[in-house]
Amino acid sequence: MTLRAGIIGIGSMGRHHARVIRETEGMELVAIADPGGDKFGVAKGLDVLPDVDALIDAGIDTAMVAVPTVYHEDVAIKLAEAGIHTMVEKPIAHDVEAGRRVAEAFDKPDLVGAVGYVERCNPAIMALREKLADGILGEIYQIQTRRQGPFPARISDVGVVKDLATHDIDLTAYVAQSEYENVAAQTSHRSGREFEDMVLVTGRLKNGIIVNHVVNWLSPFKERLTLVTGERGALLADTLNNDLTFYENGTVRTQWDAVAQFRGVSEGAITRFAIEKREPLKVEQERFRDAVNGLGHEIVTMVEGVKTLEVIQAILDSARTGQSVSLSS
């Protein structure tokens, strides 16, 4: 059965979702809504509907919500009440309580709710997760991420924590298969905006892995790196270039006394893996389609979306108070 799909919000992200939905087998884009009109020429013959109510009236099976974060709650809950399977762009909502209300609205039998954390579908992260599951690193000690670049003009309603760091929080928990236990953070406001534009985060996961995140949108270069260090070496995922590299601990005995006395590791072989490089948004839509059809469970659930938002709020609270913040179970 072909799913009748609708989308609300056809701005900088929504226009790409519209394209991908049209390219996804088993889905047909039949309705588009955006009160701001169609400045990117996304409609291609479809009427541009004024709101979510009109989208629902179009008789859709699934919906993609790509409106500004502050509107996620109202739009998503209306879709849930209408019984429409829905994916909401990250983050799930503008604050934790709103996110919980959205998740609760979708907590119904036979109703699929997902959050669009597309980095989980990046080829480098998918390959990283597979290698870790295979035990290539043995015990994992640390996960570090760096996500930096110039300021994106598309952002007006949130800071760098909710816009960018949210990706790193989600993918770190996903890669480690563990929730956060505590975080400590520092933020900076350098661009004269209401919201933070730089953040440094350190923390610990419930399984004992230590983590740190460097995120900003004031760098003149783009960087998207996830480094996982374990007992047998390190895996570096470059999600900007879709590459995964394994830095293996050395096995050659060191003869130099000054180095040999150091009880650590040495450099070993370096392997750059050949991985299939599909567009992450396409993988994300296919996973959502499969979940709706009862054929897969690889979506980011609404509950996971709330967990990530709880960590994001803890980061902002830590930066505001100067104190480390523990996360409840």
XYZ file of C-alpha atoms in Angstrom:
329
model
C 0.000 0.000 0.000
C 1.258 3.456 -0.881
C 1.162 5.852 2.068
C -0.499 9.233 1.453
C 2.033 11.650 2.929
C 1.712 15.279 3.918
C 4.208 17.855 5.099
C 3.788 21.040 7.090
C 6.596 23.564 6.876
C 8.447 23.826 3.570
C 11.325 26.063 4.572
C 15.022 25.242 4.719
C 14.495 21.664 5.991
C 10.953 20.973 4.858
C 11.778 21.450 1.196
C 14.349 18.635 1.404
C 11.889 16.368 3.196
C 9.373 17.050 0.430
C 11.884 16.032 -2.234
C 12.862 12.859 -0.386
C 9.262 11.813 0.289
C 8.596 12.108 -3.445
C 11.590 9.835 -4.101
C 10.675 7.226 -1.476
C 9.035 4.071 -2.796
C 5.758 3.367 -1.056
C 5.070 7.024 -0.255
C 3.228 9.690 -2.230
C 3.323 13.360 -1.283
C -0.305 14.454 -1.633
C -0.560 17.553 0.577
C 1.619 20.481 1.631
C 0.912 23.166 4.218
C 2.772 26.329 5.098
C 1.168 29.615 6.177
C 4.219 31.420 4.806
C 3.697 30.163 1.260
C 6.077 28.353 -1.077
C 9.200 30.492 -1.458
C 11.326 27.520 -2.575
C 8.923 26.216 -5.221
C 8.252 22.934 -3.431
C 4.558 22.461 -4.244
C 4.972 21.423 -7.912
C 1.268 21.437 -8.718
C -0.073 20.850 -5.215
C -2.070 23.522 -3.413
C -0.216 25.108 -0.498
C -2.597 24.654 2.409
C -2.781 27.236 5.224
C -2.452 25.071 8.363
C -2.376 21.638 9.975
C -6.178 21.384 10.027
C -6.294 21.664 6.249
C -3.475 19.122 5.997
C -5.478 16.655 8.081
C -8.570 17.258 5.965
C -6.566 16.234 2.867
C -6.838 12.619 4.033
C -3.206 11.756 4.721
C -1.726 8.642 6.344
C 1.584 10.184 7.443
C 2.877 13.662 8.191
C 6.270 15.339 8.342
C 6.424 18.319 10.716
C 9.128 20.818 9.759
C 7.751 24.033 11.243
C 9.769 26.157 13.712
C 10.358 24.357 17.023
C 7.974 26.551 19.003
C 5.040 25.199 16.940
C 5.956 21.500 17.157
C 3.712 20.741 20.129
C 0.485 22.209 18.771
C 0.921 20.748 15.287
C 2.024 17.284 16.437
C -0.765 16.881 18.994
C -3.407 17.738 16.384
C -1.934 15.112 14.080
C -1.921 12.558 16.903
C -5.553 13.288 17.713
C -6.354 12.705 14.036
C -4.588 9.325 14.142
C -1.901 10.316 11.643
C 1.555 8.710 11.856
C 4.002 11.580 12.298
C 7.694 12.412 12.205
C 8.655 15.698 13.897
C 11.918 17.417 13.033
C 14.329 17.616 15.960
C 13.989 18.605 18.729
C 10.627 17.091 19.604
C 9.396 20.367 21.147
C 10.536 23.678 22.576
C 10.836 22.409 26.155
C 10.743 19.176 28.139
C 7.152 19.433 29.346
C 5.913 20.109 25.827
C 7.939 17.170 24.567
C 6.351 14.892 27.153
C 2.886 16.013 26.078
C 3.726 15.217 22.459
C 5.105 11.788 23.364
C 2.013 11.043 25.459
C -0.265 12.033 22.573
C 1.405 9.427 20.357
C 1.397 6.721 23.029
C -1.426 4.813 21.325
C -1.606 1.380 19.743
C -0.982 1.408 16.005
C 0.145 5.063 15.989
C 3.765 5.776 15.029
C 5.506 8.884 16.312
C 9.138 9.632 15.415
C 11.682 12.430 15.793
C 13.899 13.421 12.872
C 17.427 12.961 14.190
C 18.939 12.441 10.770
C 22.516 11.978 12.007
C 21.615 8.463 13.116
C 21.129 7.755 9.412
C 24.491 9.194 8.373
C 26.545 6.406 6.741
C 29.509 7.051 9.053
C 27.386 6.804 12.216
C 25.557 3.712 10.957
C 28.895 2.032 10.217
C 30.302 3.200 13.576
C 27.381 1.643 15.444
C 27.831 -1.641 13.544
C 31.569 -1.789 14.285
C 30.990 -1.112 17.978
C 28.303 -3.799 18.119
C 30.843 -6.195 16.601
C 33.226 -5.380 19.489
C 36.012 -3.828 17.398
C 37.066 -1.518 20.268
C 36.359 -3.829 23.178
C 35.335 -1.784 26.200
C 34.456 1.824 25.299
C 36.106 4.502 27.421
C 35.164 7.851 25.918
C 33.051 9.527 23.218
C 33.963 12.975 21.932
C 32.109 15.065 19.343
C 32.950 18.291 17.548
C 30.299 20.133 15.527
C 31.400 23.560 14.343
C 30.720 25.938 11.472
C 29.542 29.395 10.390
C 26.270 30.843 11.679
C 23.243 29.496 9.757
C 20.914 32.301 8.664
C 17.965 29.868 8.817
C 18.034 29.808 12.640
C 16.105 32.438 14.562
C 14.219 30.757 17.417
C 16.840 28.674 19.301
C 20.513 28.666 20.222
C 23.312 26.323 19.250
C 22.421 23.855 22.014
C 18.916 23.053 20.745
C 19.857 23.385 17.083
C 23.185 21.533 16.848
C 24.206 19.990 20.183
C 20.930 18.055 20.207
C 22.314 15.954 17.319
C 25.404 15.035 19.322
C 23.422 14.173 22.444
C 21.150 11.844 20.485
C 23.873 10.132 18.462
C 26.120 9.688 21.508
C 23.362 7.933 23.463
C 22.579 5.876 20.344
C 26.199 4.899 19.656
C 26.842 4.029 23.312
C 23.413 2.467 23.863
C 23.211 4.327 27.154
C 21.458 7.359 28.617
C 23.218 10.360 30.201
C 23.909 10.360 33.934
C 25.209 13.927 34.354
C 26.433 16.945 32.393
C 28.393 20.137 33.022
C 28.425 22.945 30.470
C 29.711 26.388 29.571
C 28.045 28.598 26.957
C 29.023 31.855 25.297
C 27.088 34.655 23.558
C 29.376 36.317 21.007
C 27.095 37.261 18.120
C 24.793 39.673 19.938
C 21.785 37.362 19.771
C 19.439 36.310 22.562
C 20.580 32.702 22.339
C 23.959 31.057 22.956
C 26.238 30.476 19.983
C 28.960 28.337 21.602
C 28.844 25.470 24.106
C 31.312 23.096 25.751
C 29.847 20.036 27.489
C 31.387 17.281 29.586
C 29.473 14.404 31.085
C 29.126 10.746 31.954
C 26.737 8.117 30.634
C 24.975 5.635 32.882
C 27.218 2.835 31.589
C 30.331 4.735 32.749
C 31.507 6.157 29.401
C 32.758 9.745 29.708
C 31.762 12.205 26.993
C 32.483 15.707 25.813
C 30.970 17.912 23.108
C 32.370 21.031 21.396
C 29.653 22.855 19.451
C 29.488 26.315 17.916
C 28.379 28.214 14.841
C 31.084 30.865 14.945
C 33.847 28.880 13.223
C 34.924 29.771 9.650
C 35.089 26.058 8.761
C 32.682 23.132 9.077
C 33.525 20.137 11.236
C 31.363 17.160 12.150
C 33.356 14.530 14.061
C 32.553 11.722 16.489
C 35.537 10.015 18.140
C 35.056 6.841 20.161
C 38.049 5.593 22.179
C 38.214 2.101 23.653
C 40.588 -0.538 24.920
C 41.703 -1.614 21.412
C 41.944 1.765 19.680
C 39.682 4.506 18.383
C 37.023 4.965 15.701
C 36.641 8.380 14.067
C 33.382 9.076 12.231
C 33.424 12.120 9.941
C 29.755 12.796 9.248
C 30.540 15.743 7.002
C 32.396 13.508 4.546
C 30.698 10.217 5.468
C 33.956 8.498 6.423
C 34.867 6.036 9.181
C 38.478 5.395 10.222
C 39.861 2.872 12.726
C 43.053 3.793 14.608
C 44.265 0.515 16.078
C 46.438 0.245 19.164
C 49.962 -0.819 18.252
C 51.216 -4.354 18.720
C 54.914 -3.761 17.951
C 57.137 -3.804 21.033
C 58.732 -0.414 21.750
C 62.528 -0.447 22.264
C 62.969 3.201 23.197
C 63.197 3.222 27.008
C 61.579 6.638 27.534
C 58.477 5.510 25.650
C 58.457 1.915 26.854
C 58.255 3.045 30.478
C 54.985 4.844 29.779
C 52.188 2.411 30.599
C 49.869 3.415 27.746
C 49.255 2.542 24.114
C 51.217 3.049 20.899
C 50.220 3.804 17.322
C 49.105 0.882 15.230
C 47.485 0.283 11.865
C 45.025 2.798 10.409
C 42.065 1.508 8.409
C 39.628 3.674 6.449
C 36.526 1.595 5.882
C 34.665 1.472 2.599
C 31.022 2.149 3.470
C 27.832 2.565 1.473
C 27.057 6.283 1.247
C 23.319 6.879 0.905
C 21.604 10.197 1.593
C 20.696 10.227 5.308
C 17.290 11.876 4.774
C 16.321 9.067 2.387
C 17.311 6.420 4.926
C 15.350 8.305 7.595
C 12.165 8.420 5.509
C 12.498 4.753 4.587
C 12.820 3.814 8.259
C 9.732 5.875 9.072
C 7.792 4.264 6.210
C 8.819 0.798 7.397
C 7.793 1.570 10.979
C 4.363 2.734 9.797
C 4.024 -0.495 7.821
C 5.081 -2.560 10.829
C 8.290 -3.693 9.138
C 10.999 -2.024 11.217
C 11.861 -0.378 14.529
C 14.817 1.855 13.615
C 13.098 5.208 14.079
C 13.988 7.635 16.865
C 10.957 7.302 19.122
C 9.134 10.176 20.795
C 10.314 8.843 24.180
C 13.931 9.003 22.994
C 13.270 12.513 21.730
C 12.134 13.549 25.202
C 15.225 11.951 26.801
C 17.444 14.000 24.500
C 15.505 17.164 25.315
C 15.993 16.456 29.035
C 19.759 16.370 28.483
C 19.583 19.586 26.439
C 17.714 21.294 29.275
C 20.278 20.003 31.773
C 23.064 21.489 29.631
C 21.355 24.894 29.571
C 20.688 24.708 33.331
C 24.322 23.816 34.008
C 25.568 26.721 31.888
C 23.199 29.094 33.692
C 24.015 27.956 37.248
C 27.652 26.933 36.845
C 26.846 23.580 38.453
C 26.965 20.012 37.205
C 23.444 18.636 36.652
C 22.402 15.028 37.325
C 19.660 13.497 35.220
C 16.907 11.526 36.888
C 16.063 7.991 35.755
